[in-house]
PDB file of C-alpha atoms in Angstrom:
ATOM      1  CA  UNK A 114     -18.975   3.108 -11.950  1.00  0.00           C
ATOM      2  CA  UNK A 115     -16.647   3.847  -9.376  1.00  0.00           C
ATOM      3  CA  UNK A 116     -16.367   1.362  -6.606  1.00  0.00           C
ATOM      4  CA  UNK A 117     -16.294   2.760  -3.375  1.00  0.00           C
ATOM      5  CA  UNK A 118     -13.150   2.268  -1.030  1.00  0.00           C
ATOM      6  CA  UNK A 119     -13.085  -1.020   2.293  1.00  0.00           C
ATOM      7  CA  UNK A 120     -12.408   0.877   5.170  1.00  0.00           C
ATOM      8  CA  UNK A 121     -10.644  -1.972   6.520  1.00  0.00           C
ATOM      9  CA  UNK A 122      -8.939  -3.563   3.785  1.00  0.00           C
ATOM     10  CA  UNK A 123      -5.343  -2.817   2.946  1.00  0.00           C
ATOM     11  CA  UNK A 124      -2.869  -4.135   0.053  1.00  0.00           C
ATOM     12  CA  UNK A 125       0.695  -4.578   1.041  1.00  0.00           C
ATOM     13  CA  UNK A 126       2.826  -4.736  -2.218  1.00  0.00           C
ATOM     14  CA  UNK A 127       6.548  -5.734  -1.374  1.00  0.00           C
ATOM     15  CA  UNK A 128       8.791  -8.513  -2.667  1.00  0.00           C
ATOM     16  CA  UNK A 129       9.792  -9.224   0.687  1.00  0.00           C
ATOM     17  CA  UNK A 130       7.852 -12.151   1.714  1.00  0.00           C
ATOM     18  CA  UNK A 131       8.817 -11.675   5.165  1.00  0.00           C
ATOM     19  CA  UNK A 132       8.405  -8.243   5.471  1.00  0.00           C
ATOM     20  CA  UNK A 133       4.742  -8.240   4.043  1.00  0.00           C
ATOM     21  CA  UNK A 134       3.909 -11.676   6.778  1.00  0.00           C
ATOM     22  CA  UNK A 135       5.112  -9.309   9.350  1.00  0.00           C
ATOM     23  CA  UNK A 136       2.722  -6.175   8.563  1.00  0.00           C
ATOM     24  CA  UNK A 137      -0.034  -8.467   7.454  1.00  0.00           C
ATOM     25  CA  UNK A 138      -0.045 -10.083  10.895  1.00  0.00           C
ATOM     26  CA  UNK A 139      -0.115  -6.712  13.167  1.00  0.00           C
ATOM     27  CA  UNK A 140      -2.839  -5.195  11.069  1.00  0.00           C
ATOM     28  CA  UNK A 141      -5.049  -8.220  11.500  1.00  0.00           C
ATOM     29  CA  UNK A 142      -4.320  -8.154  14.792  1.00  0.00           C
ATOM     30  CA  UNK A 143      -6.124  -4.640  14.830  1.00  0.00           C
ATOM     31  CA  UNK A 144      -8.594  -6.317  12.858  1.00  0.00           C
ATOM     32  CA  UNK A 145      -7.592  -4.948   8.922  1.00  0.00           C
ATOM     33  CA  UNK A 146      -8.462  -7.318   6.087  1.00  0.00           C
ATOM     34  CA  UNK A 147      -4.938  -7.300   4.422  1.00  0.00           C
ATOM     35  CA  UNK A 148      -4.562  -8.398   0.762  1.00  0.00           C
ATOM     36  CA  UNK A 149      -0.877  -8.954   0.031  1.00  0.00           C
ATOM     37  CA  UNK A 150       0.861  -8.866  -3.573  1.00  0.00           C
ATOM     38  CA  UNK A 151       4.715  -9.651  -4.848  1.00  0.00           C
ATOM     39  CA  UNK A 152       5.411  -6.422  -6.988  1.00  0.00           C
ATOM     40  CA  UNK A 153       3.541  -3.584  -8.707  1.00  0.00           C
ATOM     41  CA  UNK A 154       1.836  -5.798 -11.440  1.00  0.00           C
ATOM     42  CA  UNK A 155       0.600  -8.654  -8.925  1.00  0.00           C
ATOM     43  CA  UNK A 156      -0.863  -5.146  -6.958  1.00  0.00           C
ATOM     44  CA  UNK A 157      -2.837  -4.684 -10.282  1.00  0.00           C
ATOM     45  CA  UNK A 158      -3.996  -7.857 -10.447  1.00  0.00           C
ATOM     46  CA  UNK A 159      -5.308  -7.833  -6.800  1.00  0.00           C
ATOM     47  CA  UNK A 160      -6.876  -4.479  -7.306  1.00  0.00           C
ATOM     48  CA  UNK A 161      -8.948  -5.253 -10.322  1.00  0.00           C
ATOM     49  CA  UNK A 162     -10.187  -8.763  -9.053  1.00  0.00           C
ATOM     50  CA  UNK A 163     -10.787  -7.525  -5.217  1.00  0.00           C
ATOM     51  CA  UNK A 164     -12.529  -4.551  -3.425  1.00  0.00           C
ATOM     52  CA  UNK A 165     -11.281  -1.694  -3.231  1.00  0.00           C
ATOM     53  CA  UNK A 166      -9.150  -1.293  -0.114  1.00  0.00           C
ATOM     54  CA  UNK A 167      -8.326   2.085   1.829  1.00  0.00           C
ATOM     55  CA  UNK A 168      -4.828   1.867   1.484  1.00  0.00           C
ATOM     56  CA  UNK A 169      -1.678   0.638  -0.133  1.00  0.00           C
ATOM     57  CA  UNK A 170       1.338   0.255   1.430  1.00  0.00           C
ATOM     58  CA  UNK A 171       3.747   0.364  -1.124  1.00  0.00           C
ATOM     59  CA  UNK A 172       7.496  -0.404  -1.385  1.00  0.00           C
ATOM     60  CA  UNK A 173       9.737   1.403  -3.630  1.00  0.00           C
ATOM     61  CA  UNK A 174      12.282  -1.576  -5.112  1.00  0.00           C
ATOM     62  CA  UNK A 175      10.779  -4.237  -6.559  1.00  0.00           C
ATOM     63  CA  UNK A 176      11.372  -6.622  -9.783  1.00  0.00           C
ATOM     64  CA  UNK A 177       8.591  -7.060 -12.406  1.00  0.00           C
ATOM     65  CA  UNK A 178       6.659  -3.088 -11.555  1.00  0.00           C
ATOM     66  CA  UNK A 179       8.853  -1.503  -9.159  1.00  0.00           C
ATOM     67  CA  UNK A 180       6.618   1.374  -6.594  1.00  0.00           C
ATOM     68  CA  UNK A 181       7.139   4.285  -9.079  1.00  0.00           C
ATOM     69  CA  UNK A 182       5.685   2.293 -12.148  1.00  0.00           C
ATOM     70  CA  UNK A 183       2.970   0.946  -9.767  1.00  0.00           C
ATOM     71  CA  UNK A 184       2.238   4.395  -8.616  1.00  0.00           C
ATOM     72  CA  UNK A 185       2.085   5.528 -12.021  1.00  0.00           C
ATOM     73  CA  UNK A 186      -0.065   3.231 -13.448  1.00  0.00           C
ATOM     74  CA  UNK A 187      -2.665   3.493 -10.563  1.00  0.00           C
ATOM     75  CA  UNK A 188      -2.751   7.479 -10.895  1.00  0.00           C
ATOM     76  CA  UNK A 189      -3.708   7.141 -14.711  1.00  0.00           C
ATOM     77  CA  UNK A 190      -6.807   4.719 -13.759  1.00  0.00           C
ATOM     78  CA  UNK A 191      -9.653   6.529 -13.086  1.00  0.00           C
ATOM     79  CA  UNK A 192     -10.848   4.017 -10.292  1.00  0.00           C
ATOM     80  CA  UNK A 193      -8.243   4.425  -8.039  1.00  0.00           C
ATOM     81  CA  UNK A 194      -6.383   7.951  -8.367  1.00  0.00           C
ATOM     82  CA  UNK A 195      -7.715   9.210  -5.430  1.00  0.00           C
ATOM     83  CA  UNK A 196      -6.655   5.909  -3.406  1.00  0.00           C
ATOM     84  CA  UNK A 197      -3.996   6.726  -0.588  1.00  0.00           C
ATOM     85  CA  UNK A 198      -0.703   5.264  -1.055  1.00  0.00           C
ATOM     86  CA  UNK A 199       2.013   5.320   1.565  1.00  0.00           C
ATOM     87  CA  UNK A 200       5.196   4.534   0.888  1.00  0.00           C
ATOM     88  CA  UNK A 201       7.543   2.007   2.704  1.00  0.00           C
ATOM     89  CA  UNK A 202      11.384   2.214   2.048  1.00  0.00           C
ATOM     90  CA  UNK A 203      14.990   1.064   3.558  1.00  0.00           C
ATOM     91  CA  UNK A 204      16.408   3.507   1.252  1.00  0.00           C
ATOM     92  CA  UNK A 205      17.356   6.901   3.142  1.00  0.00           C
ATOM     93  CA  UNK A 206      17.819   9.419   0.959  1.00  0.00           C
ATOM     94  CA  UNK A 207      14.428   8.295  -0.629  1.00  0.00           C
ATOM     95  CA  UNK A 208      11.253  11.383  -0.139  1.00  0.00           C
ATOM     96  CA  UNK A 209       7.604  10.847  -0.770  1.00  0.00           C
ATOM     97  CA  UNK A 210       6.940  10.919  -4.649  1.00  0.00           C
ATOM     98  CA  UNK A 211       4.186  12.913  -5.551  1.00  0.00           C
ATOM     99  CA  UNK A 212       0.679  11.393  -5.496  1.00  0.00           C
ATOM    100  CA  UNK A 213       1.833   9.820  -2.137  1.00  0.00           C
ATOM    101  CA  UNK A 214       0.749  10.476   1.518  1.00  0.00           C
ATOM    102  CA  UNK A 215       3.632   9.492   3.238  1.00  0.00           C
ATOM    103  CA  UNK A 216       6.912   7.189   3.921  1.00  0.00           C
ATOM    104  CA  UNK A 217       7.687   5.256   6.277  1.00  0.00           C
ATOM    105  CA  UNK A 218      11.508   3.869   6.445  1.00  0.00           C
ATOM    106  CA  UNK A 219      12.574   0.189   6.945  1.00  0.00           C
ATOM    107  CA  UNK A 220      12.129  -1.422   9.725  1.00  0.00           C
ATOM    108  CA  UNK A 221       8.863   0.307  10.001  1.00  0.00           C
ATOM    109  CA  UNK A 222       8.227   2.142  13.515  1.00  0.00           C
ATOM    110  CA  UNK A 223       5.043  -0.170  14.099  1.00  0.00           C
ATOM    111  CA  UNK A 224       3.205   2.896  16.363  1.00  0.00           C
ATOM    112  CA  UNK A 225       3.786   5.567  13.701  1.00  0.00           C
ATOM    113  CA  UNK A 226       2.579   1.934  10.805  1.00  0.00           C
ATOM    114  CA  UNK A 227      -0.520   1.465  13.040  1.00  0.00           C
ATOM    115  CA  UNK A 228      -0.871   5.876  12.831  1.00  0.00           C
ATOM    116  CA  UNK A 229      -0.797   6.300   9.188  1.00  0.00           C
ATOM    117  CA  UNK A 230      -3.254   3.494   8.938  1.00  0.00           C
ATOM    118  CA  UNK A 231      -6.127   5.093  11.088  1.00  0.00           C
ATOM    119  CA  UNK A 232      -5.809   8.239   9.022  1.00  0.00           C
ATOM    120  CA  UNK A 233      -6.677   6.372   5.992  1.00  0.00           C
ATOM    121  CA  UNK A 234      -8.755   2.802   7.086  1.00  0.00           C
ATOM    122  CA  UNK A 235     -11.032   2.071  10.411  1.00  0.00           C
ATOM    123  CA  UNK A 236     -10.638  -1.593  11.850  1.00  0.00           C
ATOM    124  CA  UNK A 237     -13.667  -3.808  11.032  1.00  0.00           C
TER     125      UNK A 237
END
């Protein structure tokens, strides 16, 4: 059985502890439910023990699952291939990958964050 999507719940996965405190603070301000994990595997974890959120924001270099892995892995599960993934990136030269919608560079523009959230999640 396939568990529908939050629509105000979103996972951050980045090893920047920082980083993910920052982004987990302005979307509650807007009143997300943010779940936060370390690298791809912890995102695994939270996504097989928690509901289903409406999107993952999802950064590229990480130790343990890096992004790609991550994005790999959740693609083959049946349960969450159609979830919405955006990407989040200081590399430059980096594009989307496939299977994405979207990257946002580091530092994120917080307007054009708080945009590609609304496409994807509504505020509880």
């Amino acid at each position: 059985m396939r568990s529908e999507p939050s629509r105000s719940i979103i996972l951050i996965v980045d090893d920047e502890p920082d980083l993910r405190e920052v982004v987990a603070e302005l979307l509650e301000m807007e009143d997300y439910t943010v779940l936060q994990a370390a690298n791809g595997q912890a995102a695994l974890e939270v996504l097989a023990s928690q509901p289903q959120p409406c999107l993952v924001l999802l950064d590229l270099m990480m130790p343990v699952m890096d992004g790609h892995e991550f994005l790999h892995r959740l693609r083959q599960d049946e349960r969450h291939r159609e979830l919405p993934v955006l990407m989040l990136t200081a590399h430059f030269s980096a594009k989307a990958p496939p299977g994405t919608v979207g990257l946002l560079r580091k530092p994120v523009d917080i307007a054009e964050l708080l945009t590609m959230v609304a496409r994807h999640c509504r505020a509880a």
